[in-house]
Structures are given as structure tokens and as C-alpha cells.
């Protein structure tokens, strides 16, 4: 005979923990081994989806407790917070919050739900359409927050490795990481030079620099986090990136691959180096501007509305 709801609900408080079996989904799910009434049991706990009822959304920001700022740079700020109803609760923060203020229309388009398209950017489309678009995106102070870091005005307490010079770079946590869940580790390697805007600017002459940077990124990360080994880290580059100043993402291999690591968005650093080694023979100026790249774009993005949609209609 099936158990009643009250009987089943009474089992949860009886769970006695033996050990943590796993933590995944960037720390949002835990799998515990324990016993109930002296019998082994597995408890899977996953954070419930947010309510999208208007009354809940209107009170969301004021319902947060123990809000702690982790950092701020230009229009970007990031925090930890708790949904506990007790203001002095010892429960650790269960929310990672990013704030963009004031935001632009471009931000609104980026974060709005929209259709996705797969496009192929040929060398000709890059030269004639996308490169001018990138030049425009680099203007109007949109990279000020990056230059603030590089020039030492903000976030210097977070920089844990740096090399200065024409080929210099630095490493710091990505604002989307909670800085404690190791399997969701996400770091950024920012280059100091300003002549490389995206993967398209990489050439054969940059291979040695990229190899050096890759090794130093790995070494610095495992030195700061000794519980990690180099083969537990994955390095990739976005195309198209969120901002057009060359940077490398360093993540734990166990970090679940969402849209930001998917085919059509992320290019493995090792694969890029390998491709550069085979491009153009002995021509050191040969590079990624000479190949076709296929990637995804949102239907609200300017890349779609101003470039690829008109090109498709004119085909």
C-alpha cells in the first residue's frame, strides 16, 4: 500500500548524513548519502526555480538578506545574498547577484529572451561588415571597466597573477563565480595589449605568446588553488565575445557546459593554437582573420539585425 503524503514527508527530517556524494550544476545541486531508519538512502537537493509571479518579482530585491558586496567596477557590481527570513541566520549565502547600473539598451537586448540563429562569418563578411561593427563597439567608453583593471584603478585586490609589458596579462576571478565552489571555478585572463580585440586578430606570430600565456595561466591557478591540477582546467575564448578586448576564460572541467561553453560560442585555446600552426605556411602574418567561423547570435543582437539578417535577405 502506498504511503500517504504526511508519512513520506516525515522521512526527510529522519535523514542522517554519511557523506556528500556530489555537487554539480555549478553548486546548485547536492547529492547526499545517508540513512533513514538504518537503511541507506540518497538525498538529491536542487534549488527550486524562481517564481515569476509579479508580486514575487516586485518584492524580490527587498526580500534579500545579508547582502555582501564582492566588488564593483564602473557600471558592474556583484554580491552574495541570502533568501533566509532570519536576518542574522548562520546559513551561508545562497544567491550570487550581479548588478548592472546604469544599464544600456545593448544590455537589455543581451539578457532578454530571444530566438537564436546560427551564422557563418566568412573572411569577407568579417572584413566588410563585422570588423567595422567591432570598431564601433570599442568606442563610447564601453571598455572603461577593463582599462580600470589593467591600469590599476579597480579590482587590484583580486588580481593574483600579472606579467607587465607589451605581451603582459593578468588573472582574476570572473564576476559570475561565487569564489568558493571549486567545481564552478571561473577565472579571466586579460591581456594588457590593446591591438588584439578578438580571436580574429590572432596570427601565427602570436603562437609562442599564446603558449606562454596558457602555461602561466595554468600554473598560477593551481598555485592559488592547490587542490586543483592542470588537467582539471579548461581554457577557451568566446567568439563573438561580450566585449572586444582579448581575454581567455579559465574554468574547472566539471563546470557544466551551458550556452557560454557550447559549440557556436566557445573556442578551445589549444585548438586555436593548433589551427594557427597550420594556417598560411611560413607567413607569420597569416591568422584567424582568414578562416570562416560559425557561431550563434541572438535575434535581438545588432550582429543579427544589422549584419546577418540583411545579408540573408540580400542573398
PDB file of C-alpha atoms in Angstrom:
ATOM      1  CA  UNK A   1       0.000   0.000   0.000  1.00  0.00           C
ATOM      2  CA  UNK A   2       1.363   3.421  -0.947  1.00  0.00           C
ATOM      3  CA  UNK A   3       2.472   5.768   1.787  1.00  0.00           C
ATOM      4  CA  UNK A   4       0.470   8.922   2.441  1.00  0.00           C
ATOM      5  CA  UNK A   5       1.974  12.352   1.877  1.00  0.00           C
ATOM      6  CA  UNK A   6       2.473  13.050   5.600  1.00  0.00           C
ATOM      7  CA  UNK A   7       4.242   9.681   6.015  1.00  0.00           C
ATOM      8  CA  UNK A   8       6.593  10.403   3.128  1.00  0.00           C
ATOM      9  CA  UNK A   9       7.252  13.974   4.245  1.00  0.00           C
ATOM     10  CA  UNK A  10       8.222  12.666   7.680  1.00  0.00           C
ATOM     11  CA  UNK A  11      11.123  10.757   6.135  1.00  0.00           C
ATOM     12  CA  UNK A  12      13.158  13.855   5.261  1.00  0.00           C
ATOM     13  CA  UNK A  13      13.848  15.014   8.851  1.00  0.00           C
ATOM     14  CA  UNK A  14      14.965  11.459   9.679  1.00  0.00           C
ATOM     15  CA  UNK A  15      17.800  11.573   7.133  1.00  0.00           C
ATOM     16  CA  UNK A  16      21.207  11.174   8.810  1.00  0.00           C
ATOM     17  CA  UNK A  17      24.144  12.281   6.710  1.00  0.00           C
ATOM     18  CA  UNK A  18      27.089   9.983   5.996  1.00  0.00           C
ATOM     19  CA  UNK A  19      28.831  11.944   3.249  1.00  0.00           C
ATOM     20  CA  UNK A  20      28.480  14.230   0.256  1.00  0.00           C
ATOM     21  CA  UNK A  21      28.438  12.164  -2.943  1.00  0.00           C
ATOM     22  CA  UNK A  22      28.491  15.001  -5.459  1.00  0.00           C
ATOM     23  CA  UNK A  23      27.852  18.661  -6.094  1.00  0.00           C
ATOM     24  CA  UNK A  24      27.011  19.765  -9.620  1.00  0.00           C
ATOM     25  CA  UNK A  25      25.102  22.279 -11.713  1.00  0.00           C
ATOM     26  CA  UNK A  26      27.580  24.951 -10.576  1.00  0.00           C
ATOM     27  CA  UNK A  27      26.843  24.183  -6.956  1.00  0.00           C
ATOM     28  CA  UNK A  28      23.061  24.366  -7.291  1.00  0.00           C
ATOM     29  CA  UNK A  29      22.529  20.639  -6.665  1.00  0.00           C
ATOM     30  CA  UNK A  30      23.948  18.357  -3.973  1.00  0.00           C
ATOM     31  CA  UNK A  31      23.700  14.576  -3.711  1.00  0.00           C
ATOM     32  CA  UNK A  32      23.988  13.179  -0.183  1.00  0.00           C
ATOM     33  CA  UNK A  33      24.423   9.637   1.110  1.00  0.00           C
ATOM     34  CA  UNK A  34      22.876   8.830   4.464  1.00  0.00           C
ATOM     35  CA  UNK A  35      20.445   6.614   6.314  1.00  0.00           C
ATOM     36  CA  UNK A  36      16.790   6.672   7.240  1.00  0.00           C
ATOM     37  CA  UNK A  37      15.702   4.146   9.815  1.00  0.00           C
ATOM     38  CA  UNK A  38      19.101   2.414   9.494  1.00  0.00           C
ATOM     39  CA  UNK A  39      18.695   1.898   5.755  1.00  0.00           C
ATOM     40  CA  UNK A  40      20.925   3.600   3.189  1.00  0.00           C
ATOM     41  CA  UNK A  41      19.320   6.427   1.266  1.00  0.00           C
ATOM     42  CA  UNK A  42      20.362   9.053  -1.262  1.00  0.00           C
ATOM     43  CA  UNK A  43      19.033  12.576  -0.988  1.00  0.00           C
ATOM     44  CA  UNK A  44      19.218  14.865  -4.038  1.00  0.00           C
ATOM     45  CA  UNK A  45      18.577  18.531  -3.323  1.00  0.00           C
ATOM     46  CA  UNK A  46      18.292  21.150  -6.045  1.00  0.00           C
ATOM     47  CA  UNK A  47      17.398  24.806  -5.733  1.00  0.00           C
ATOM     48  CA  UNK A  48      13.868  25.440  -6.946  1.00  0.00           C
ATOM     49  CA  UNK A  49      13.186  27.760  -9.861  1.00  0.00           C
ATOM     50  CA  UNK A  50      12.458  31.392  -9.102  1.00  0.00           C
ATOM     51  CA  UNK A  51       8.827  32.419  -9.015  1.00  0.00           C
ATOM     52  CA  UNK A  52       7.936  34.736 -11.894  1.00  0.00           C
ATOM     53  CA  UNK A  53       4.665  35.913 -10.377  1.00  0.00           C
ATOM     54  CA  UNK A  54       4.614  39.708 -10.472  1.00  0.00           C
ATOM     55  CA  UNK A  55       4.022  40.105  -6.745  1.00  0.00           C
ATOM     56  CA  UNK A  56       7.063  37.923  -6.028  1.00  0.00           C
ATOM     57  CA  UNK A  57       9.274  39.758  -8.522  1.00  0.00           C
ATOM     58  CA  UNK A  58       8.273  43.171  -7.127  1.00  0.00           C
ATOM     59  CA  UNK A  59       9.396  42.182  -3.634  1.00  0.00           C
ATOM     60  CA  UNK A  60      12.465  40.169  -4.674  1.00  0.00           C
ATOM     61  CA  UNK A  61      15.174  42.780  -4.109  1.00  0.00           C
ATOM     62  CA  UNK A  62      13.754  43.919  -0.766  1.00  0.00           C
ATOM     63  CA  UNK A  63      13.422  40.323   0.479  1.00  0.00           C
ATOM     64  CA  UNK A  64      17.165  39.642   0.229  1.00  0.00           C
ATOM     65  CA  UNK A  65      19.110  39.353   3.474  1.00  0.00           C
ATOM     66  CA  UNK A  66      22.787  39.680   4.385  1.00  0.00           C
ATOM     67  CA  UNK A  67      23.745  41.317   1.087  1.00  0.00           C
ATOM     68  CA  UNK A  68      27.539  41.436   0.816  1.00  0.00           C
ATOM     69  CA  UNK A  69      29.354  43.249  -1.969  1.00  0.00           C
ATOM     70  CA  UNK A  70      32.201  41.269  -3.560  1.00  0.00           C
ATOM     71  CA  UNK A  71      33.398  44.029  -5.862  1.00  0.00           C
ATOM     72  CA  UNK A  72      32.461  46.874  -8.170  1.00  0.00           C
ATOM     73  CA  UNK A  73      33.894  48.295 -11.369  1.00  0.00           C
ATOM     74  CA  UNK A  74      32.313  51.043 -13.434  1.00  0.00           C
ATOM     75  CA  UNK A  75      28.656  50.025 -14.008  1.00  0.00           C
ATOM     76  CA  UNK A  76      29.152  46.431 -12.763  1.00  0.00           C
ATOM     77  CA  UNK A  77      28.763  45.214  -9.162  1.00  0.00           C
ATOM     78  CA  UNK A  78      28.494  41.708  -7.754  1.00  0.00           C
ATOM     79  CA  UNK A  79      27.199  40.372  -4.450  1.00  0.00           C
ATOM     80  CA  UNK A  80      26.358  37.376  -2.292  1.00  0.00           C
ATOM     81  CA  UNK A  81      22.989  37.342  -0.542  1.00  0.00           C
ATOM     82  CA  UNK A  82      20.652  35.073   1.371  1.00  0.00           C
ATOM     83  CA  UNK A  83      16.980  34.281   0.954  1.00  0.00           C
ATOM     84  CA  UNK A  84      16.695  33.282   4.623  1.00  0.00           C
ATOM     85  CA  UNK A  85      13.923  35.035   6.517  1.00  0.00           C
ATOM     86  CA  UNK A  86      16.212  35.371   9.527  1.00  0.00           C
ATOM     87  CA  UNK A  87      18.439  38.491   9.217  1.00  0.00           C
ATOM     88  CA  UNK A  88      21.120  37.005  11.483  1.00  0.00           C
ATOM     89  CA  UNK A  89      20.917  33.487  10.092  1.00  0.00           C
ATOM     90  CA  UNK A  90      24.135  31.461  10.049  1.00  0.00           C
ATOM     91  CA  UNK A  91      23.011  29.859   6.788  1.00  0.00           C
ATOM     92  CA  UNK A  92      25.623  30.659   4.082  1.00  0.00           C
ATOM     93  CA  UNK A  93      24.568  32.890   1.166  1.00  0.00           C
ATOM     94  CA  UNK A  94      22.505  31.014  -1.402  1.00  0.00           C
ATOM     95  CA  UNK A  95      22.409  33.648  -4.133  1.00  0.00           C
ATOM     96  CA  UNK A  96      25.094  35.164  -6.350  1.00  0.00           C
ATOM     97  CA  UNK A  97      23.879  38.510  -7.690  1.00  0.00           C
ATOM     98  CA  UNK A  98      25.261  40.715 -10.445  1.00  0.00           C
ATOM     99  CA  UNK A  99      24.081  44.297 -10.859  1.00  0.00           C
ATOM    100  CA  UNK A 100      24.498  46.421 -13.994  1.00  0.00           C
ATOM    101  CA  UNK A 101      23.694  50.051 -13.223  1.00  0.00           C
ATOM    102  CA  UNK A 102      23.020  52.073 -15.200  1.00  0.00           C
ATOM    103  CA  UNK A 103      22.429  49.553 -17.977  1.00  0.00           C
ATOM    104  CA  UNK A 104      22.193  50.303 -21.685  1.00  0.00           C
ATOM    105  CA  UNK A 105      19.824  49.184 -24.408  1.00  0.00           C
ATOM    106  CA  UNK A 106      22.550  46.771 -25.521  1.00  0.00           C
ATOM    107  CA  UNK A 107      22.483  45.113 -22.090  1.00  0.00           C
ATOM    108  CA  UNK A 108      18.704  44.822 -22.212  1.00  0.00           C
ATOM    109  CA  UNK A 109      18.842  43.114 -25.612  1.00  0.00           C
ATOM    110  CA  UNK A 110      21.604  40.755 -24.490  1.00  0.00           C
ATOM    111  CA  UNK A 111      19.738  39.489 -21.432  1.00  0.00           C
ATOM    112  CA  UNK A 112      16.241  39.350 -22.941  1.00  0.00           C
ATOM    113  CA  UNK A 113      14.736  36.058 -24.038  1.00  0.00           C
ATOM    114  CA  UNK A 114      15.109  35.795 -27.798  1.00  0.00           C
ATOM    115  CA  UNK A 115      15.464  33.424 -30.702  1.00  0.00           C
ATOM    116  CA  UNK A 116      18.930  32.140 -31.626  1.00  0.00           C
ATOM    117  CA  UNK A 117      20.428  31.900 -35.125  1.00  0.00           C
ATOM    118  CA  UNK A 118      23.476  30.009 -36.410  1.00  0.00           C
ATOM    119  CA  UNK A 119      25.553  32.119 -38.806  1.00  0.00           C
ATOM    120  CA  UNK A 120      28.793  31.657 -40.733  1.00  0.00           C
ATOM    121  CA  UNK A 121      31.162  34.603 -40.832  1.00  0.00           C
ATOM    122  CA  UNK A 122      33.435  34.362 -43.862  1.00  0.00           C
ATOM    123  CA  UNK A 123      36.693  36.339 -44.094  1.00  0.00           C
ATOM    124  CA  UNK A 124      34.889  38.731 -46.444  1.00  0.00           C
ATOM    125  CA  UNK A 125      31.951  39.281 -44.068  1.00  0.00           C
ATOM    126  CA  UNK A 126      34.401  39.841 -41.237  1.00  0.00           C
ATOM    127  CA  UNK A 127      36.414  42.415 -43.189  1.00  0.00           C
ATOM    128  CA  UNK A 128      33.490  44.289 -44.730  1.00  0.00           C
ATOM    129  CA  UNK A 129      30.817  44.056 -42.024  1.00  0.00           C
ATOM    130  CA  UNK A 130      31.919  42.667 -38.666  1.00  0.00           C
ATOM    131  CA  UNK A 131      35.252  44.463 -38.272  1.00  0.00           C
ATOM    132  CA  UNK A 132      33.595  47.913 -38.637  1.00  0.00           C
ATOM    133  CA  UNK A 133      30.940  46.760 -36.129  1.00  0.00           C
ATOM    134  CA  UNK A 134      33.673  45.781 -33.643  1.00  0.00           C
ATOM    135  CA  UNK A 135      35.401  49.141 -34.049  1.00  0.00           C
ATOM    136  CA  UNK A 136      32.118  50.826 -33.156  1.00  0.00           C
ATOM    137  CA  UNK A 137      31.626  48.603 -30.085  1.00  0.00           C
ATOM    138  CA  UNK A 138      35.033  49.558 -28.703  1.00  0.00           C
ATOM    139  CA  UNK A 139      34.065  53.235 -28.573  1.00  0.00           C
ATOM    140  CA  UNK A 140      31.893  55.300 -26.254  1.00  0.00           C
ATOM    141  CA  UNK A 141      33.671  54.190 -23.064  1.00  0.00           C
ATOM    142  CA  UNK A 142      32.385  50.612 -23.267  1.00  0.00           C
ATOM    143  CA  UNK A 143      35.784  49.198 -22.276  1.00  0.00           C
ATOM    144  CA  UNK A 144      36.408  51.589 -19.379  1.00  0.00           C
ATOM    145  CA  UNK A 145      35.865  48.836 -16.801  1.00  0.00           C
ATOM    146  CA  UNK A 146      38.524  46.689 -18.495  1.00  0.00           C
ATOM    147  CA  UNK A 147      41.013  49.549 -18.663  1.00  0.00           C
ATOM    148  CA  UNK A 148      40.284  50.308 -14.984  1.00  0.00           C
ATOM    149  CA  UNK A 149      41.591  46.840 -14.116  1.00  0.00           C
ATOM    150  CA  UNK A 150      44.580  46.903 -16.468  1.00  0.00           C
ATOM    151  CA  UNK A 151      45.649  50.371 -15.334  1.00  0.00           C
ATOM    152  CA  UNK A 152      45.344  49.508 -11.639  1.00  0.00           C
ATOM    153  CA  UNK A 153      42.352  51.629 -10.668  1.00  0.00           C
ATOM    154  CA  UNK A 154      39.937  48.859  -9.646  1.00  0.00           C
ATOM    155  CA  UNK A 155      39.842  45.195  -8.567  1.00  0.00           C
ATOM    156  CA  UNK A 156      43.573  45.040  -7.824  1.00  0.00           C
ATOM    157  CA  UNK A 157      42.925  43.037  -4.666  1.00  0.00           C
ATOM    158  CA  UNK A 158      41.505  40.274  -6.880  1.00  0.00           C
ATOM    159  CA  UNK A 159      44.431  40.089  -9.337  1.00  0.00           C
ATOM    160  CA  UNK A 160      46.511  37.059  -8.279  1.00  0.00           C
ATOM    161  CA  UNK A 161      48.959  36.876 -11.193  1.00  0.00           C
ATOM    162  CA  UNK A 162      50.344  39.514 -13.523  1.00  0.00           C
ATOM    163  CA  UNK A 163      53.032  39.993 -16.152  1.00  0.00           C
ATOM    164  CA  UNK A 164      53.678  43.532 -17.401  1.00  0.00           C
ATOM    165  CA  UNK A 165      54.805  44.636 -20.827  1.00  0.00           C
ATOM    166  CA  UNK A 166      53.698  44.542 -24.445  1.00  0.00           C
ATOM    167  CA  UNK A 167      52.762  40.877 -24.076  1.00  0.00           C
ATOM    168  CA  UNK A 168      51.648  41.188 -20.439  1.00  0.00           C
ATOM    169  CA  UNK A 169      48.451  39.822 -18.937  1.00  0.00           C
ATOM    170  CA  UNK A 170      46.721  39.378 -15.580  1.00  0.00           C
ATOM    171  CA  UNK A 171      44.378  36.845 -13.963  1.00  0.00           C
ATOM    172  CA  UNK A 172      41.401  37.455 -11.662  1.00  0.00           C
ATOM    173  CA  UNK A 173      38.043  35.788 -10.816  1.00  0.00           C
ATOM    174  CA  UNK A 174      35.187  36.143 -13.281  1.00  0.00           C
ATOM    175  CA  UNK A 175      32.299  38.119 -11.814  1.00  0.00           C
ATOM    176  CA  UNK A 176      29.962  35.135 -12.359  1.00  0.00           C
ATOM    177  CA  UNK A 177      31.887  32.861  -9.960  1.00  0.00           C
ATOM    178  CA  UNK A 178      30.896  32.743  -6.293  1.00  0.00           C
ATOM    179  CA  UNK A 179      34.608  32.360  -5.374  1.00  0.00           C
ATOM    180  CA  UNK A 180      34.051  29.324  -3.222  1.00  0.00           C
ATOM    181  CA  UNK A 181      32.572  26.441  -5.268  1.00  0.00           C
ATOM    182  CA  UNK A 182      35.679  24.918  -6.823  1.00  0.00           C
ATOM    183  CA  UNK A 183      33.873  22.810  -9.436  1.00  0.00           C
ATOM    184  CA  UNK A 184      32.324  26.005 -10.830  1.00  0.00           C
ATOM    185  CA  UNK A 185      35.630  27.897 -10.816  1.00  0.00           C
ATOM    186  CA  UNK A 186      35.696  30.615 -13.476  1.00  0.00           C
ATOM    187  CA  UNK A 187      38.661  32.956 -13.948  1.00  0.00           C
ATOM    188  CA  UNK A 188      39.602  35.535 -16.574  1.00  0.00           C
ATOM    189  CA  UNK A 189      42.954  36.168 -18.206  1.00  0.00           C
ATOM    190  CA  UNK A 190      43.036  39.756 -19.501  1.00  0.00           C
ATOM    191  CA  UNK A 191      45.825  40.880 -21.823  1.00  0.00           C
ATOM    192  CA  UNK A 192      47.420  44.300 -21.384  1.00  0.00           C
ATOM    193  CA  UNK A 193      47.924  44.952 -25.100  1.00  0.00           C
ATOM    194  CA  UNK A 194      45.125  46.712 -26.933  1.00  0.00           C
ATOM    195  CA  UNK A 195      45.837  45.674 -30.513  1.00  0.00           C
ATOM    196  CA  UNK A 196      44.128  42.273 -30.172  1.00  0.00           C
ATOM    197  CA  UNK A 197      40.389  42.725 -29.945  1.00  0.00           C
ATOM    198  CA  UNK A 198      39.181  39.186 -30.560  1.00  0.00           C
ATOM    199  CA  UNK A 199      40.288  35.776 -31.822  1.00  0.00           C
ATOM    200  CA  UNK A 200      40.163  37.274 -35.327  1.00  0.00           C
ATOM    201  CA  UNK A 201      43.320  39.309 -34.580  1.00  0.00           C
ATOM    202  CA  UNK A 202      45.437  36.276 -33.681  1.00  0.00           C
ATOM    203  CA  UNK A 203      48.206  35.418 -36.153  1.00  0.00           C
ATOM    204  CA  UNK A 204      50.951  32.804 -36.465  1.00  0.00           C
ATOM    205  CA  UNK A 205      53.402  35.241 -34.879  1.00  0.00           C
ATOM    206  CA  UNK A 206      51.341  35.082 -31.672  1.00  0.00           C
ATOM    207  CA  UNK A 207      51.683  31.307 -31.193  1.00  0.00           C
ATOM    208  CA  UNK A 208      54.649  31.482 -28.792  1.00  0.00           C
ATOM    209  CA  UNK A 209      52.927  34.192 -26.751  1.00  0.00           C
ATOM    210  CA  UNK A 210      49.697  32.184 -26.556  1.00  0.00           C
ATOM    211  CA  UNK A 211      51.580  29.049 -25.482  1.00  0.00           C
ATOM    212  CA  UNK A 212      53.442  31.010 -22.791  1.00  0.00           C
ATOM    213  CA  UNK A 213      50.237  32.596 -21.550  1.00  0.00           C
ATOM    214  CA  UNK A 214      48.459  29.243 -21.461  1.00  0.00           C
ATOM    215  CA  UNK A 215      51.193  27.689 -19.306  1.00  0.00           C
ATOM    216  CA  UNK A 216      51.316  30.663 -16.928  1.00  0.00           C
ATOM    217  CA  UNK A 217      47.531  30.750 -16.563  1.00  0.00           C
ATOM    218  CA  UNK A 218      47.530  27.089 -15.575  1.00  0.00           C
ATOM    219  CA  UNK A 219      50.500  27.451 -13.226  1.00  0.00           C
ATOM    220  CA  UNK A 220      49.057  30.500 -11.464  1.00  0.00           C
ATOM    221  CA  UNK A 221      45.668  28.847 -10.989  1.00  0.00           C
ATOM    222  CA  UNK A 222      46.950  25.603  -9.456  1.00  0.00           C
ATOM    223  CA  UNK A 223      49.330  27.589  -7.248  1.00  0.00           C
ATOM    224  CA  UNK A 224      46.465  29.655  -5.839  1.00  0.00           C
ATOM    225  CA  UNK A 225      44.151  26.640  -5.604  1.00  0.00           C
ATOM    226  CA  UNK A 226      46.474  23.695  -4.730  1.00  0.00           C
ATOM    227  CA  UNK A 227      43.551  21.271  -4.616  1.00  0.00           C
ATOM    228  CA  UNK A 228      43.424  21.565  -8.416  1.00  0.00           C
ATOM    229  CA  UNK A 229      45.678  20.048 -11.076  1.00  0.00           C
ATOM    230  CA  UNK A 230      46.345  21.444 -14.533  1.00  0.00           C
ATOM    231  CA  UNK A 231      44.323  18.768 -16.314  1.00  0.00           C
ATOM    232  CA  UNK A 232      41.273  19.839 -14.330  1.00  0.00           C
ATOM    233  CA  UNK A 233      41.210  23.216 -16.075  1.00  0.00           C
ATOM    234  CA  UNK A 234      39.786  24.217 -19.446  1.00  0.00           C
ATOM    235  CA  UNK A 235      40.792  27.361 -21.357  1.00  0.00           C
ATOM    236  CA  UNK A 236      38.624  28.872 -24.064  1.00  0.00           C
ATOM    237  CA  UNK A 237      37.860  32.076 -25.951  1.00  0.00           C
ATOM    238  CA  UNK A 238      34.451  33.396 -26.936  1.00  0.00           C
ATOM    239  CA  UNK A 239      33.528  34.440 -30.431  1.00  0.00           C
ATOM    240  CA  UNK A 240      31.632  36.594 -30.550  1.00  0.00           C
ATOM    241  CA  UNK A 241      32.815  37.869 -27.138  1.00  0.00           C
ATOM    242  CA  UNK A 242      30.826  40.068 -24.771  1.00  0.00           C
ATOM    243  CA  UNK A 243      33.459  42.800 -25.049  1.00  0.00           C
ATOM    244  CA  UNK A 244      36.175  43.371 -27.624  1.00  0.00           C
ATOM    245  CA  UNK A 245      39.373  43.257 -25.600  1.00  0.00           C
ATOM    246  CA  UNK A 246      41.142  39.910 -25.884  1.00  0.00           C
ATOM    247  CA  UNK A 247      40.635  37.670 -22.858  1.00  0.00           C
ATOM    248  CA  UNK A 248      40.765  33.975 -22.005  1.00  0.00           C
ATOM    249  CA  UNK A 249      38.314  32.070 -19.803  1.00  0.00           C
ATOM    250  CA  UNK A 250      39.734  29.539 -17.323  1.00  0.00           C
ATOM    251  CA  UNK A 251      37.138  27.146 -15.882  1.00  0.00           C
ATOM    252  CA  UNK A 252      37.000  23.860 -13.998  1.00  0.00           C
ATOM    253  CA  UNK A 253      36.391  20.942 -16.371  1.00  0.00           C
ATOM    254  CA  UNK A 254      33.459  19.892 -14.173  1.00  0.00           C
ATOM    255  CA  UNK A 255      31.672  23.203 -14.708  1.00  0.00           C
ATOM    256  CA  UNK A 256      28.570  22.221 -16.610  1.00  0.00           C
ATOM    257  CA  UNK A 257      28.738  23.476 -20.182  1.00  0.00           C
ATOM    258  CA  UNK A 258      25.865  25.874 -20.670  1.00  0.00           C
ATOM    259  CA  UNK A 259      25.413  28.239 -23.584  1.00  0.00           C
ATOM    260  CA  UNK A 260      28.674  30.065 -22.838  1.00  0.00           C
ATOM    261  CA  UNK A 261      30.734  26.894 -23.392  1.00  0.00           C
ATOM    262  CA  UNK A 262      28.666  25.468 -26.237  1.00  0.00           C
ATOM    263  CA  UNK A 263      29.622  24.938 -29.858  1.00  0.00           C
ATOM    264  CA  UNK A 264      28.909  28.224 -31.586  1.00  0.00           C
ATOM    265  CA  UNK A 265      30.260  30.310 -28.714  1.00  0.00           C
ATOM    266  CA  UNK A 266      33.461  28.876 -27.188  1.00  0.00           C
ATOM    267  CA  UNK A 267      36.721  28.053 -28.994  1.00  0.00           C
ATOM    268  CA  UNK A 268      39.290  25.975 -27.104  1.00  0.00           C
ATOM    269  CA  UNK A 269      42.622  27.786 -26.716  1.00  0.00           C
ATOM    270  CA  UNK A 270      44.606  24.668 -27.624  1.00  0.00           C
ATOM    271  CA  UNK A 271      42.515  24.234 -30.779  1.00  0.00           C
ATOM    272  CA  UNK A 272      43.137  27.838 -31.780  1.00  0.00           C
ATOM    273  CA  UNK A 273      46.884  27.406 -31.323  1.00  0.00           C
ATOM    274  CA  UNK A 274      46.753  24.221 -33.402  1.00  0.00           C
ATOM    275  CA  UNK A 275      44.805  25.974 -36.162  1.00  0.00           C
ATOM    276  CA  UNK A 276      47.280  28.852 -36.242  1.00  0.00           C
ATOM    277  CA  UNK A 277      50.125  26.377 -36.642  1.00  0.00           C
ATOM    278  CA  UNK A 278      48.561  25.061 -39.875  1.00  0.00           C
ATOM    279  CA  UNK A 279      47.464  28.383 -41.404  1.00  0.00           C
ATOM    280  CA  UNK A 280      49.408  30.118 -44.164  1.00  0.00           C
ATOM    281  CA  UNK A 281      52.594  28.075 -44.257  1.00  0.00           C
ATOM    282  CA  UNK A 282      55.566  30.244 -43.262  1.00  0.00           C
ATOM    283  CA  UNK A 283      53.647  33.532 -43.407  1.00  0.00           C
ATOM    284  CA  UNK A 284      53.808  34.932 -39.838  1.00  0.00           C
ATOM    285  CA  UNK A 285      51.024  37.419 -40.633  1.00  0.00           C
ATOM    286  CA  UNK A 286      48.570  34.666 -41.568  1.00  0.00           C
ATOM    287  CA  UNK A 287      45.869  34.182 -38.980  1.00  0.00           C
ATOM    288  CA  UNK A 288      42.299  33.725 -37.857  1.00  0.00           C
ATOM    289  CA  UNK A 289      41.017  36.607 -39.995  1.00  0.00           C
ATOM    290  CA  UNK A 290      41.473  34.302 -42.999  1.00  0.00           C
ATOM    291  CA  UNK A 291      39.134  31.495 -41.914  1.00  0.00           C
ATOM    292  CA  UNK A 292      35.355  31.161 -41.747  1.00  0.00           C
ATOM    293  CA  UNK A 293      33.843  30.954 -38.265  1.00  0.00           C
ATOM    294  CA  UNK A 294      30.366  29.646 -37.450  1.00  0.00           C
ATOM    295  CA  UNK A 295      28.652  30.813 -34.282  1.00  0.00           C
ATOM    296  CA  UNK A 296      25.295  31.674 -32.734  1.00  0.00           C
ATOM    297  CA  UNK A 297      23.732  35.128 -32.379  1.00  0.00           C
ATOM    298  CA  UNK A 298      20.569  36.314 -30.696  1.00  0.00           C
ATOM    299  CA  UNK A 299      17.821  37.736 -32.891  1.00  0.00           C
ATOM    300  CA  UNK A 300      17.854  40.943 -30.822  1.00  0.00           C
ATOM    301  CA  UNK A 301      21.599  41.467 -31.253  1.00  0.00           C
ATOM    302  CA  UNK A 302      22.967  44.054 -33.657  1.00  0.00           C
ATOM    303  CA  UNK A 303      25.069  41.345 -35.288  1.00  0.00           C
ATOM    304  CA  UNK A 304      21.827  39.755 -36.461  1.00  0.00           C
ATOM    305  CA  UNK A 305      19.667  42.810 -37.125  1.00  0.00           C
ATOM    306  CA  UNK A 306      22.363  44.950 -38.789  1.00  0.00           C
ATOM    307  CA  UNK A 307      24.588  42.353 -40.485  1.00  0.00           C
ATOM    308  CA  UNK A 308      23.459  38.771 -40.922  1.00  0.00           C
ATOM    309  CA  UNK A 309      19.718  39.286 -41.378  1.00  0.00           C
ATOM    310  CA  UNK A 310      20.223  41.899 -44.136  1.00  0.00           C
ATOM    311  CA  UNK A 311      22.869  39.681 -45.760  1.00  0.00           C
ATOM    312  CA  UNK A 312      20.450  36.754 -45.738  1.00  0.00           C
ATOM    313  CA  UNK A 313      17.658  38.823 -47.263  1.00  0.00           C
ATOM    314  CA  UNK A 314      20.006  40.052 -49.968  1.00  0.00           C
ATOM    315  CA  UNK A 315      21.244  36.556 -50.833  1.00  0.00           C
TER     316      UNK A 315
END
